mmCIF file of C-alpha atoms in Angstrom:
data_model
loop_
_atom_site.group_PDB
_atom_site.id
_atom_site.type_symbol
_atom_site.label_atom_id
_atom_site.label_comp_id
_atom_site.label_asym_id
_atom_site.label_seq_id
_atom_site.Cartn_x
_atom_site.Cartn_y
_atom_site.Cartn_z
ATOM 1 C CA MET A 116 5.281 7.634 -26.010
ATOM 2 C CA SER A 117 7.251 6.050 -23.320
ATOM 3 C CA LYS A 118 7.055 2.265 -22.181
ATOM 4 C CA PRO A 119 3.870 1.306 -20.931
ATOM 5 C CA ILE A 120 3.731 0.445 -17.206
ATOM 6 C CA PRO A 121 1.080 -1.861 -15.590
ATOM 7 C CA VAL A 122 -0.985 -0.254 -12.922
ATOM 8 C CA GLY A 123 -1.959 -1.873 -9.451
ATOM 9 C CA ILE A 124 -4.433 -0.008 -7.408
ATOM 10 C CA SER A 125 -4.283 -0.732 -3.686
ATOM 11 C CA ALA A 126 -7.192 -0.843 -1.425
ATOM 12 C CA ARG A 127 -6.900 -0.322 2.412
ATOM 13 C CA HIS A 128 -4.530 -3.017 4.190
ATOM 14 C CA LEU A 129 -2.211 -3.651 6.754
ATOM 15 C CA HIS A 130 1.002 -5.278 7.027
ATOM 16 C CA VAL A 131 1.863 -6.877 10.471
ATOM 17 C CA SER A 132 4.551 -7.527 12.836
ATOM 18 C CA ARG A 133 5.297 -10.907 14.356
ATOM 19 C CA GLU A 134 4.412 -9.638 17.676
ATOM 20 C CA HIS A 135 0.915 -8.319 16.834
ATOM 21 C CA LEU A 136 0.024 -11.216 14.720
ATOM 22 C CA ASP A 137 0.496 -13.187 17.981
ATOM 23 C CA ILE A 138 -1.588 -10.976 19.880
ATOM 24 C CA LEU A 139 -4.441 -10.516 17.066
ATOM 25 C CA PHE A 140 -4.510 -14.454 16.272
ATOM 26 C CA GLY A 141 -2.968 -16.239 19.008
ATOM 27 C CA GLU A 142 0.760 -17.294 19.865
ATOM 28 C CA GLY A 143 2.577 -18.967 16.986
ATOM 29 C CA TYR A 144 -0.224 -17.965 14.297
ATOM 30 C CA GLN A 145 0.726 -18.198 10.643
ATOM 31 C CA LEU A 146 -0.750 -16.476 7.968
ATOM 32 C CA THR A 147 -2.690 -17.854 5.227
ATOM 33 C CA VAL A 148 -2.160 -17.269 1.196
ATOM 34 C CA LYS A 149 -5.476 -16.372 -0.009
ATOM 35 C CA LYS A 150 -3.671 -15.317 -3.599
ATOM 36 C CA ASP A 151 -0.412 -14.188 -4.596
ATOM 37 C CA LEU A 152 0.474 -10.438 -5.611
ATOM 38 C CA SER A 153 2.070 -9.121 -8.551
ATOM 39 C CA GLN A 154 5.011 -8.081 -6.458
ATOM 40 C CA PRO A 155 7.100 -11.386 -6.240
ATOM 41 C CA GLY A 156 6.725 -12.846 -2.341
ATOM 42 C CA GLN A 157 4.286 -10.549 -1.459
ATOM 43 C CA PHE A 158 0.613 -11.993 -0.873
ATOM 44 C CA ALA A 159 -2.874 -11.375 0.309
ATOM 45 C CA CYS A 160 -3.998 -13.242 3.194
ATOM 46 C CA GLU A 161 -7.190 -15.038 4.257
ATOM 47 C CA GLU A 162 -6.790 -12.993 7.592
ATOM 48 C CA GLN A 163 -8.571 -9.658 8.268
ATOM 49 C CA VAL A 164 -8.903 -7.322 11.237
ATOM 50 C CA ASP A 165 -10.715 -4.340 12.297
ATOM 51 C CA LEU A 166 -9.692 -0.714 12.027
ATOM 52 C CA VAL A 167 -10.615 1.111 14.814
ATOM 53 C CA THR A 168 -10.328 4.746 16.064
ATOM 54 C CA GLU A 169 -12.524 6.805 18.295
ATOM 55 C CA LYS A 170 -14.298 8.411 15.296
ATOM 56 C CA GLY A 171 -14.888 5.387 12.944
ATOM 57 C CA SER A 172 -13.881 1.886 12.146
ATOM 58 C CA PHE A 173 -13.541 -0.354 8.948
ATOM 59 C CA LYS A 174 -14.412 -4.090 9.617
ATOM 60 C CA LYS A 175 -12.518 -6.958 7.700
ATOM 61 C CA VAL A 176 -9.557 -5.079 6.369
ATOM 62 C CA ARG A 177 -7.126 -7.353 4.619
ATOM 63 C CA ILE A 178 -3.610 -8.404 5.763
ATOM 64 C CA LEU A 179 -0.701 -8.773 3.494
ATOM 65 C CA GLY A 180 2.260 -10.970 3.828
ATOM 66 C CA PRO A 181 4.503 -11.683 4.638
ATOM 67 C CA GLU A 182 5.174 -10.565 8.105
ATOM 68 C CA ARG A 183 7.059 -7.153 8.835
ATOM 69 C CA LYS A 184 9.540 -5.732 11.210
ATOM 70 C CA GLN A 185 6.630 -3.147 12.105
ATOM 71 C CA THR A 186 2.708 -3.115 11.714
ATOM 72 C CA GLN A 187 1.856 -0.672 8.884
ATOM 73 C CA ILE A 188 -1.822 0.416 7.654
ATOM 74 C CA GLU A 189 -2.221 1.976 4.364
ATOM 75 C CA ILE A 190 -5.501 3.745 3.852
ATOM 76 C CA ALA A 191 -6.366 6.415 1.304
ATOM 77 C CA LEU A 192 -7.271 9.785 2.324
ATOM 78 C CA THR A 193 -10.950 9.167 1.776
ATOM 79 C CA ASP A 194 -10.589 6.147 4.488
ATOM 80 C CA ALA A 195 -9.022 8.879 7.063
ATOM 81 C CA LEU A 196 -11.877 11.041 6.807
ATOM 82 C CA LYS A 197 -14.170 8.188 8.113
ATOM 83 C CA LEU A 198 -11.722 7.118 11.049
ATOM 84 C CA GLY A 199 -11.026 10.811 11.757
ATOM 85 C CA ILE A 200 -7.316 10.996 11.646
ATOM 86 C CA LYS A 201 -4.578 12.675 9.364
ATOM 87 C CA PRO A 202 -2.248 10.126 8.297
ATOM 88 C CA PRO A 203 1.122 11.577 6.169
ATOM 89 C CA VAL A 204 1.741 10.904 2.425
ATOM 90 C CA ARG A 205 4.886 8.778 2.991
ATOM 91 C CA ASP A 206 6.857 5.871 1.492
ATOM 92 C CA SER A 207 6.200 2.477 2.839
ATOM 93 C CA GLY A 208 8.273 1.659 6.264
ATOM 94 C CA ASP A 209 8.367 5.499 6.841
ATOM 95 C CA LEU A 210 5.835 5.643 9.900
ATOM 96 C CA LYS A 211 7.517 7.982 12.483
ATOM 97 C CA GLY A 212 5.025 10.723 13.595
ATOM 98 C CA SER A 213 1.924 9.027 11.980
ATOM 99 C CA PRO A 214 -1.235 8.193 13.885
ATOM 100 C CA GLY A 215 -2.081 5.322 15.259
ATOM 101 C CA LEU A 216 -5.308 3.272 15.768
ATOM 102 C CA THR A 217 -6.625 -0.176 17.210
ATOM 103 C CA LEU A 218 -6.469 -3.431 15.426
ATOM 104 C CA VAL A 219 -9.054 -5.913 16.681
ATOM 105 C CA GLY A 220 -8.756 -9.391 15.613
ATOM 106 C CA PRO A 221 -10.249 -12.945 16.754
ATOM 107 C CA LYS A 222 -8.157 -13.292 19.593
ATOM 108 C CA GLY A 223 -6.911 -9.826 21.003
ATOM 109 C CA GLU A 224 -6.487 -6.191 20.275
ATOM 110 C CA VAL A 225 -3.575 -4.017 19.652
ATOM 111 C CA LYS A 226 -3.244 -0.236 20.205
ATOM 112 C CA LEU A 227 -0.812 1.226 17.751
ATOM 113 C CA GLU A 228 0.512 4.749 18.760
ATOM 114 C CA GLU A 229 1.591 5.164 15.324
ATOM 115 C CA GLY A 230 1.588 3.304 11.827
ATOM 116 C CA VAL A 231 -1.091 4.630 9.783
ATOM 117 C CA ILE A 232 -0.106 6.159 6.419
ATOM 118 C CA ALA A 233 -1.252 7.003 2.908
ATOM 119 C CA ALA A 234 0.956 5.546 0.868
ATOM 120 C CA CYS A 235 2.661 7.792 -1.708
ATOM 121 C CA ARG A 236 2.358 7.003 -5.478
ATOM 122 C CA HIS A 237 5.160 4.976 -6.589
ATOM 123 C CA ILE A 238 6.593 2.826 -9.368
ATOM 124 C CA HIS A 239 8.424 -0.470 -8.827
ATOM 125 C CA MET A 240 10.823 -1.480 -11.038
ATOM 126 C CA THR A 241 14.355 -3.565 -11.590
ATOM 127 C CA ILE A 242 17.246 -2.030 -11.849
ATOM 128 C CA ALA A 243 17.226 -3.031 -15.720
ATOM 129 C CA ASP A 244 13.754 -1.330 -15.955
ATOM 130 C CA ALA A 245 15.248 1.804 -14.229
ATOM 131 C CA ALA A 246 18.198 1.852 -16.767
ATOM 132 C CA GLU A 247 15.703 1.574 -19.844
ATOM 133 C CA LEU A 248 13.750 4.428 -18.314
ATOM 134 C CA GLY A 249 16.546 6.582 -17.664
ATOM 135 C CA LEU A 250 15.562 6.471 -13.510
ATOM 136 C CA LYS A 251 17.561 5.705 -10.418
ATOM 137 C CA ASP A 252 15.894 4.825 -7.160
ATOM 138 C CA LYS A 253 14.071 7.336 -5.108
ATOM 139 C CA ASP A 254 14.111 9.459 -8.268
ATOM 140 C CA ILE A 255 10.646 11.319 -8.643
ATOM 141 C CA VAL A 256 8.531 11.735 -11.779
ATOM 142 C CA LYS A 257 5.290 12.462 -13.231
ATOM 143 C CA VAL A 258 2.848 9.729 -15.038
ATOM 144 C CA ARG A 259 -0.064 9.965 -17.391
ATOM 145 C CA CYS A 260 -2.931 8.386 -17.123
ATOM 146 C CA ASN A 261 -4.946 8.079 -20.414
ATOM 147 C CA GLY A 262 -8.486 7.835 -21.070
ATOM 148 C CA GLU A 263 -11.966 9.224 -20.359
ATOM 149 C CA ARG A 264 -10.635 10.635 -17.197
ATOM 150 C CA GLY A 265 -7.189 11.013 -18.188
ATOM 151 C CA LEU A 266 -4.762 12.908 -16.035
ATOM 152 C CA ILE A 267 -0.854 13.529 -15.016
ATOM 153 C CA TYR A 268 0.158 12.368 -11.448
ATOM 154 C CA ASP A 269 3.084 14.709 -10.045
ATOM 155 C CA ASN A 270 5.362 13.195 -7.099
ATOM 156 C CA VAL A 271 5.589 9.771 -8.370
ATOM 157 C CA LEU A 272 8.299 7.484 -6.342
ATOM 158 C CA ALA A 273 10.745 5.220 -8.292
ATOM 159 C CA ARG A 274 11.700 2.189 -5.964
ATOM 160 C CA VAL A 275 14.390 0.047 -7.545
ATOM 161 C CA SER A 276 15.183 -3.462 -6.808
ATOM 162 C CA ASP A 277 15.746 -6.467 -8.816
ATOM 163 C CA SER A 278 13.247 -7.984 -6.174
ATOM 164 C CA PHE A 279 10.303 -5.952 -7.870
ATOM 165 C CA LYS A 280 8.539 -6.675 -10.978
ATOM 166 C CA LEU A 281 7.454 -3.139 -12.878
ATOM 167 C CA GLU A 282 4.357 -1.846 -11.499
ATOM 168 C CA CYS A 283 3.037 1.503 -10.812
ATOM 169 C CA HIS A 284 0.947 1.467 -7.439
ATOM 170 C CA LEU A 285 -1.664 4.087 -6.815
ATOM 171 C CA ASP A 286 -4.377 3.850 -4.099
ATOM 172 C CA THR A 287 -8.188 3.672 -4.585
ATOM 173 C CA ASP A 288 -8.594 7.366 -4.305
ATOM 174 C CA GLU A 289 -6.137 7.794 -7.130
ATOM 175 C CA GLY A 290 -7.246 5.046 -9.165
ATOM 176 C CA ASN A 291 -11.001 6.428 -9.044
ATOM 177 C CA ALA A 292 -9.927 9.899 -10.152
ATOM 178 C CA ALA A 293 -8.286 8.788 -12.956
ATOM 179 C CA LYS A 294 -10.716 6.004 -13.762
ATOM 180 C CA ILE A 295 -8.245 3.446 -14.276
ATOM 181 C CA ASN A 296 -8.220 -0.036 -12.467
ATOM 182 C CA THR A 297 -5.295 -2.689 -11.920
ATOM 183 C CA GLY A 298 -3.923 -3.910 -15.247
ATOM 184 C CA ASN A 299 -4.366 -0.833 -17.199
ATOM 185 C CA THR A 300 -1.322 1.073 -17.895
ATOM 186 C CA VAL A 301 0.259 4.632 -17.151
ATOM 187 C CA GLU A 302 3.286 6.327 -18.987
ATOM 188 C CA ILE A 303 6.193 8.274 -17.600
ATOM 189 C CA VAL A 304 6.037 11.870 -18.975
ATOM 190 C CA LYS A 305 9.157 13.801 -18.974
#
């Protein structure tokens, strides 16, 4: 058995740019920390916005901070069905050619031409973790989820940086399929 890796299940959320934060919440608005997340410097915000398309919407979707250079919405593929869009499965920040939608905040709306993705499965790890696991940044691995609905996920991206903490990120669809929750563990299989 390899080293157990903690799991974080990621629900639909968004990251916002300074420009869009000003439109949605008012000029100079500052995000309010609700709680710190497992990755250093990342936090869930009190602020929420609505995601709207011609086919559907989600109310009160949480913003995660800090601000980003580009606004990015991360949803599960079942969320995409309700919204009537087809987001690509991508690494965070790879938004080119992805679908857009409208964000509705308390002070304004932003119509995005692109920015919606289903985040690819990934494992955050430090350089020391990567060395111990025999991996480097951008390697692709398989992870085993044990338990009642155990399964093996292919195509899991290794993301290596000393600004990270060891954790495998799956979305709600993936967590539900394996019947695992935040705090459970997975292991890399060779």
